[in-house]
């Protein structure tokens, strides 16, 4: 890619380098080899630790790929969306909810008929159905199908949702993360034949409930049944942020997080006699950990996906770390 200037991807300027990013998109649209290299670059970025360099490529490269997919050839669009979906699954395994949300939102700026079939394939091929975050995310991405999907896509969603619920019902160890999301999609599609199955699942979920969260899941299935029976209206379409606005906000969020990670421990918590020592990276995404010599008086540095210390229940990045 000698003819292509990739420096905008790695810039740390305070403004999004739109001109440079759009130039990369333009070259990718006219050169299939460049587009393929960008897909490979994205996959390696997440495999190698996307936050280690503390730049904004993790924000800008998904934007470039999304724009390439928007007007690209079908094969390129398929490879881009599949790469984004695989990374969503990888982020779920790392419990990186913020990255999952950003990549999901990027994909959902595309027409659902461009990505819906690949989401269904992701469910069958490389998504662990027992991972709560990825299950919820993939089913959520199919929400526009009942309004915008083709007849074939609607039929495919019905088939996958019904088969998933039947498989869950047959499990001896009844555990079904995100089960209500499959029920919502069936309700939106008016799949009345799913009602008896939903009723059995809700009854079993309530009988086996051991935590308040189990009851919440059962309430979700009940709500889906009420939508299906026309006792409740479906949720209105989610207002989706324009892609460029999303990129700008994500860049700012990352800048704030990087700044927080760069701040050394202060004497308010650790004396000079008790230095903080950086350890090995805590996981493949490079979240730092610190060890303090005894006696320990310092709280650990808040990670990007740790619960916010303010007690809001949100991720730190989505709360005080913004």
CSV table of N, CA and C in Angstrom, one decimal, residues 123-181:
chain,number,residue,atom,x,y,z
A,123,UNK,N,-24.1,-16.3,14.5
A,123,UNK,CA,-24.7,-17.1,15.6
A,123,UNK,C,-24.4,-18.6,15.5
A,124,UNK,N,-24.4,-19.1,14.3
A,124,UNK,CA,-24.3,-20.5,14.1
A,124,UNK,C,-22.8,-21.0,14.1
A,125,UNK,N,-21.9,-20.1,13.6
A,125,UNK,CA,-20.6,-20.5,13.3
A,125,UNK,C,-19.6,-20.2,14.4
A,126,UNK,N,-19.6,-18.9,14.8
A,126,UNK,CA,-18.5,-18.6,15.7
A,126,UNK,C,-18.9,-17.8,16.9
A,127,UNK,N,-20.2,-17.8,17.3
A,127,UNK,CA,-20.6,-17.1,18.5
A,127,UNK,C,-21.1,-18.1,19.5
A,128,UNK,N,-20.5,-18.1,20.7
A,128,UNK,CA,-20.9,-19.0,21.8
A,128,UNK,C,-22.2,-18.5,22.3
A,129,UNK,N,-23.3,-19.3,22.1
A,129,UNK,CA,-24.6,-18.9,22.6
A,129,UNK,C,-24.7,-18.6,24.1
A,130,UNK,N,-23.8,-19.1,24.8
A,130,UNK,CA,-23.8,-19.0,26.3
A,130,UNK,C,-23.1,-17.7,26.7
A,131,UNK,N,-22.6,-16.9,25.8
A,131,UNK,CA,-22.0,-15.6,26.2
A,131,UNK,C,-23.1,-14.6,26.1
A,132,UNK,N,-23.4,-14.1,27.3
A,132,UNK,CA,-24.5,-13.1,27.4
A,132,UNK,C,-24.4,-11.9,26.5
A,133,UNK,N,-23.2,-11.3,26.5
A,133,UNK,CA,-23.0,-10.0,25.8
A,133,UNK,C,-23.2,-10.3,24.3
A,134,UNK,N,-22.5,-11.3,23.8
A,134,UNK,CA,-22.6,-11.5,22.3
A,134,UNK,C,-24.0,-12.0,21.9
A,135,UNK,N,-24.7,-12.7,22.7
A,135,UNK,CA,-26.0,-13.2,22.4
A,135,UNK,C,-27.0,-12.0,22.3
A,136,UNK,N,-26.9,-11.1,23.3
A,136,UNK,CA,-27.7,-9.9,23.3
A,136,UNK,C,-27.4,-9.0,22.1
A,137,UNK,N,-26.1,-8.8,21.8
A,137,UNK,CA,-25.7,-7.9,20.8
A,137,UNK,C,-26.1,-8.4,19.4
A,138,UNK,N,-26.0,-9.7,19.1
A,138,UNK,CA,-26.3,-10.2,17.8
A,138,UNK,C,-27.8,-10.2,17.6
A,139,UNK,N,-28.6,-10.5,18.6
A,139,UNK,CA,-30.0,-10.5,18.4
A,139,UNK,C,-30.5,-9.0,18.3
A,140,UNK,N,-29.9,-8.1,19.0
A,140,UNK,CA,-30.2,-6.7,18.9
A,140,UNK,C,-30.0,-6.2,17.5
A,141,UNK,N,-28.9,-6.6,16.9
A,141,UNK,CA,-28.6,-6.2,15.5
A,141,UNK,C,-29.7,-6.5,14.5
A,142,UNK,N,-30.5,-7.5,14.9
A,142,UNK,CA,-31.6,-8.0,13.9
A,142,UNK,C,-32.9,-7.2,14.2
A,143,UNK,N,-32.9,-6.3,15.1
A,143,UNK,CA,-34.2,-5.6,15.4
A,143,UNK,C,-34.8,-4.9,14.2
A,144,UNK,N,-34.1,-4.3,13.2
A,144,UNK,CA,-34.7,-3.7,12.1
A,144,UNK,C,-35.4,-4.7,11.1
A,145,UNK,N,-35.1,-5.9,11.3
A,145,UNK,CA,-35.6,-6.9,10.2
A,145,UNK,C,-37.1,-6.8,10.0
A,146,UNK,N,-37.9,-6.7,11.1
A,146,UNK,CA,-39.3,-6.8,10.9
A,146,UNK,C,-39.9,-5.5,10.1
A,147,UNK,N,-39.1,-4.5,10.1
A,147,UNK,CA,-39.5,-3.3,9.4
A,147,UNK,C,-38.9,-3.2,8.0
A,148,UNK,N,-37.6,-3.6,7.8
A,148,UNK,CA,-36.8,-3.3,6.6
A,148,UNK,C,-36.4,-4.6,5.9
A,149,UNK,N,-36.5,-5.7,6.6
A,149,UNK,CA,-35.9,-6.9,6.0
A,149,UNK,C,-36.7,-7.5,4.8
A,150,UNK,N,-36.0,-8.2,3.9
A,150,UNK,CA,-36.6,-8.9,2.8
A,150,UNK,C,-37.4,-10.1,3.4
A,151,UNK,N,-38.3,-10.6,2.6
A,151,UNK,CA,-39.1,-11.8,3.0
A,151,UNK,C,-38.1,-13.0,3.4
A,152,UNK,N,-37.1,-13.2,2.6
A,152,UNK,CA,-36.1,-14.2,2.9
A,152,UNK,C,-35.4,-14.0,4.2
A,153,UNK,N,-35.0,-12.8,4.5
A,153,UNK,CA,-34.3,-12.5,5.8
A,153,UNK,C,-35.3,-12.7,7.0
A,154,UNK,N,-36.5,-12.2,6.8
A,154,UNK,CA,-37.5,-12.4,7.9
A,154,UNK,C,-37.7,-13.9,8.2
A,155,UNK,N,-37.8,-14.7,7.1
A,155,UNK,CA,-38.0,-16.1,7.3
A,155,UNK,C,-36.8,-16.8,8.0
A,156,UNK,N,-35.6,-16.3,7.6
A,156,UNK,CA,-34.4,-16.9,8.2
A,156,UNK,C,-34.3,-16.6,9.7
A,157,UNK,N,-34.7,-15.3,10.0
A,157,UNK,CA,-34.6,-14.9,11.5
A,157,UNK,C,-35.6,-15.8,12.2
A,158,UNK,N,-36.8,-16.0,11.7
A,158,UNK,CA,-37.8,-16.8,12.4
A,158,UNK,C,-37.3,-18.2,12.6
A,159,UNK,N,-36.7,-18.8,11.6
A,159,UNK,CA,-36.2,-20.2,11.7
A,159,UNK,C,-35.1,-20.3,12.7
A,160,UNK,N,-34.2,-19.4,12.7
A,160,UNK,CA,-33.1,-19.4,13.7
A,160,UNK,C,-33.6,-19.2,15.1
A,161,UNK,N,-34.5,-18.2,15.3
A,161,UNK,CA,-35.0,-18.0,16.6
A,161,UNK,C,-35.8,-19.2,17.2
A,162,UNK,N,-36.6,-19.8,16.3
A,162,UNK,CA,-37.4,-20.9,16.8
A,162,UNK,C,-36.5,-22.1,17.1
A,163,UNK,N,-35.6,-22.4,16.3
A,163,UNK,CA,-34.7,-23.5,16.5
A,163,UNK,C,-33.8,-23.3,17.8
A,164,UNK,N,-33.4,-22.0,18.0
A,164,UNK,CA,-32.7,-21.7,19.2
A,164,UNK,C,-33.5,-21.9,20.5
A,165,UNK,N,-34.7,-21.5,20.5
A,165,UNK,CA,-35.6,-21.6,21.6
A,165,UNK,C,-35.9,-23.1,21.9
A,166,UNK,N,-36.1,-23.9,20.8
A,166,UNK,CA,-36.3,-25.3,21.0
A,166,UNK,C,-35.1,-26.0,21.6
A,167,UNK,N,-33.9,-25.6,21.1
A,167,UNK,CA,-32.7,-26.2,21.7
A,167,UNK,C,-32.6,-25.9,23.1
A,168,UNK,N,-32.9,-24.6,23.5
A,168,UNK,CA,-32.7,-24.2,24.9
A,168,UNK,C,-33.7,-25.0,25.8
A,169,UNK,N,-34.9,-25.2,25.3
A,169,UNK,CA,-35.9,-25.9,26.0
A,169,UNK,C,-35.5,-27.3,26.3
A,170,UNK,N,-34.7,-27.9,25.5
A,170,UNK,CA,-34.3,-29.3,25.6
A,170,UNK,C,-33.1,-29.5,26.6
A,171,UNK,N,-32.5,-28.3,26.9
A,171,UNK,CA,-31.3,-28.4,27.8
A,171,UNK,C,-31.7,-28.9,29.2
A,172,UNK,N,-30.9,-29.8,29.7
A,172,UNK,CA,-31.1,-30.3,31.1
A,172,UNK,C,-30.7,-29.2,32.1
A,173,UNK,N,-29.6,-28.6,31.8
A,173,UNK,CA,-29.1,-27.5,32.7
A,173,UNK,C,-29.6,-26.2,32.0
A,174,UNK,N,-30.8,-25.7,32.5
A,174,UNK,CA,-31.5,-24.7,31.8
A,174,UNK,C,-30.8,-23.3,32.0
A,175,UNK,N,-30.0,-22.9,31.1
A,175,UNK,CA,-29.3,-21.6,31.1
A,175,UNK,C,-29.4,-21.0,29.8
A,176,UNK,N,-30.0,-19.8,29.7
A,176,UNK,CA,-30.2,-19.2,28.4
A,176,UNK,C,-30.0,-17.7,28.4
A,177,UNK,N,-28.7,-17.3,28.3
A,177,UNK,CA,-28.4,-15.8,28.3
A,177,UNK,C,-29.1,-15.2,27.1
A,178,UNK,N,-29.8,-14.1,27.3
A,178,UNK,CA,-30.3,-13.4,26.2
A,178,UNK,C,-31.5,-14.0,25.5
A,179,UNK,N,-32.1,-15.0,26.2
A,179,UNK,CA,-33.2,-15.7,25.5
A,179,UNK,C,-34.4,-14.8,25.2
A,180,UNK,N,-34.6,-13.7,26.0
A,180,UNK,CA,-35.7,-12.8,25.7
A,180,UNK,C,-35.5,-12.1,24.4
A,181,UNK,N,-34.3,-11.9,23.9
A,181,UNK,CA,-34.1,-11.2,22.7
A,181,UNK,C,-34.5,-12.0,21.5
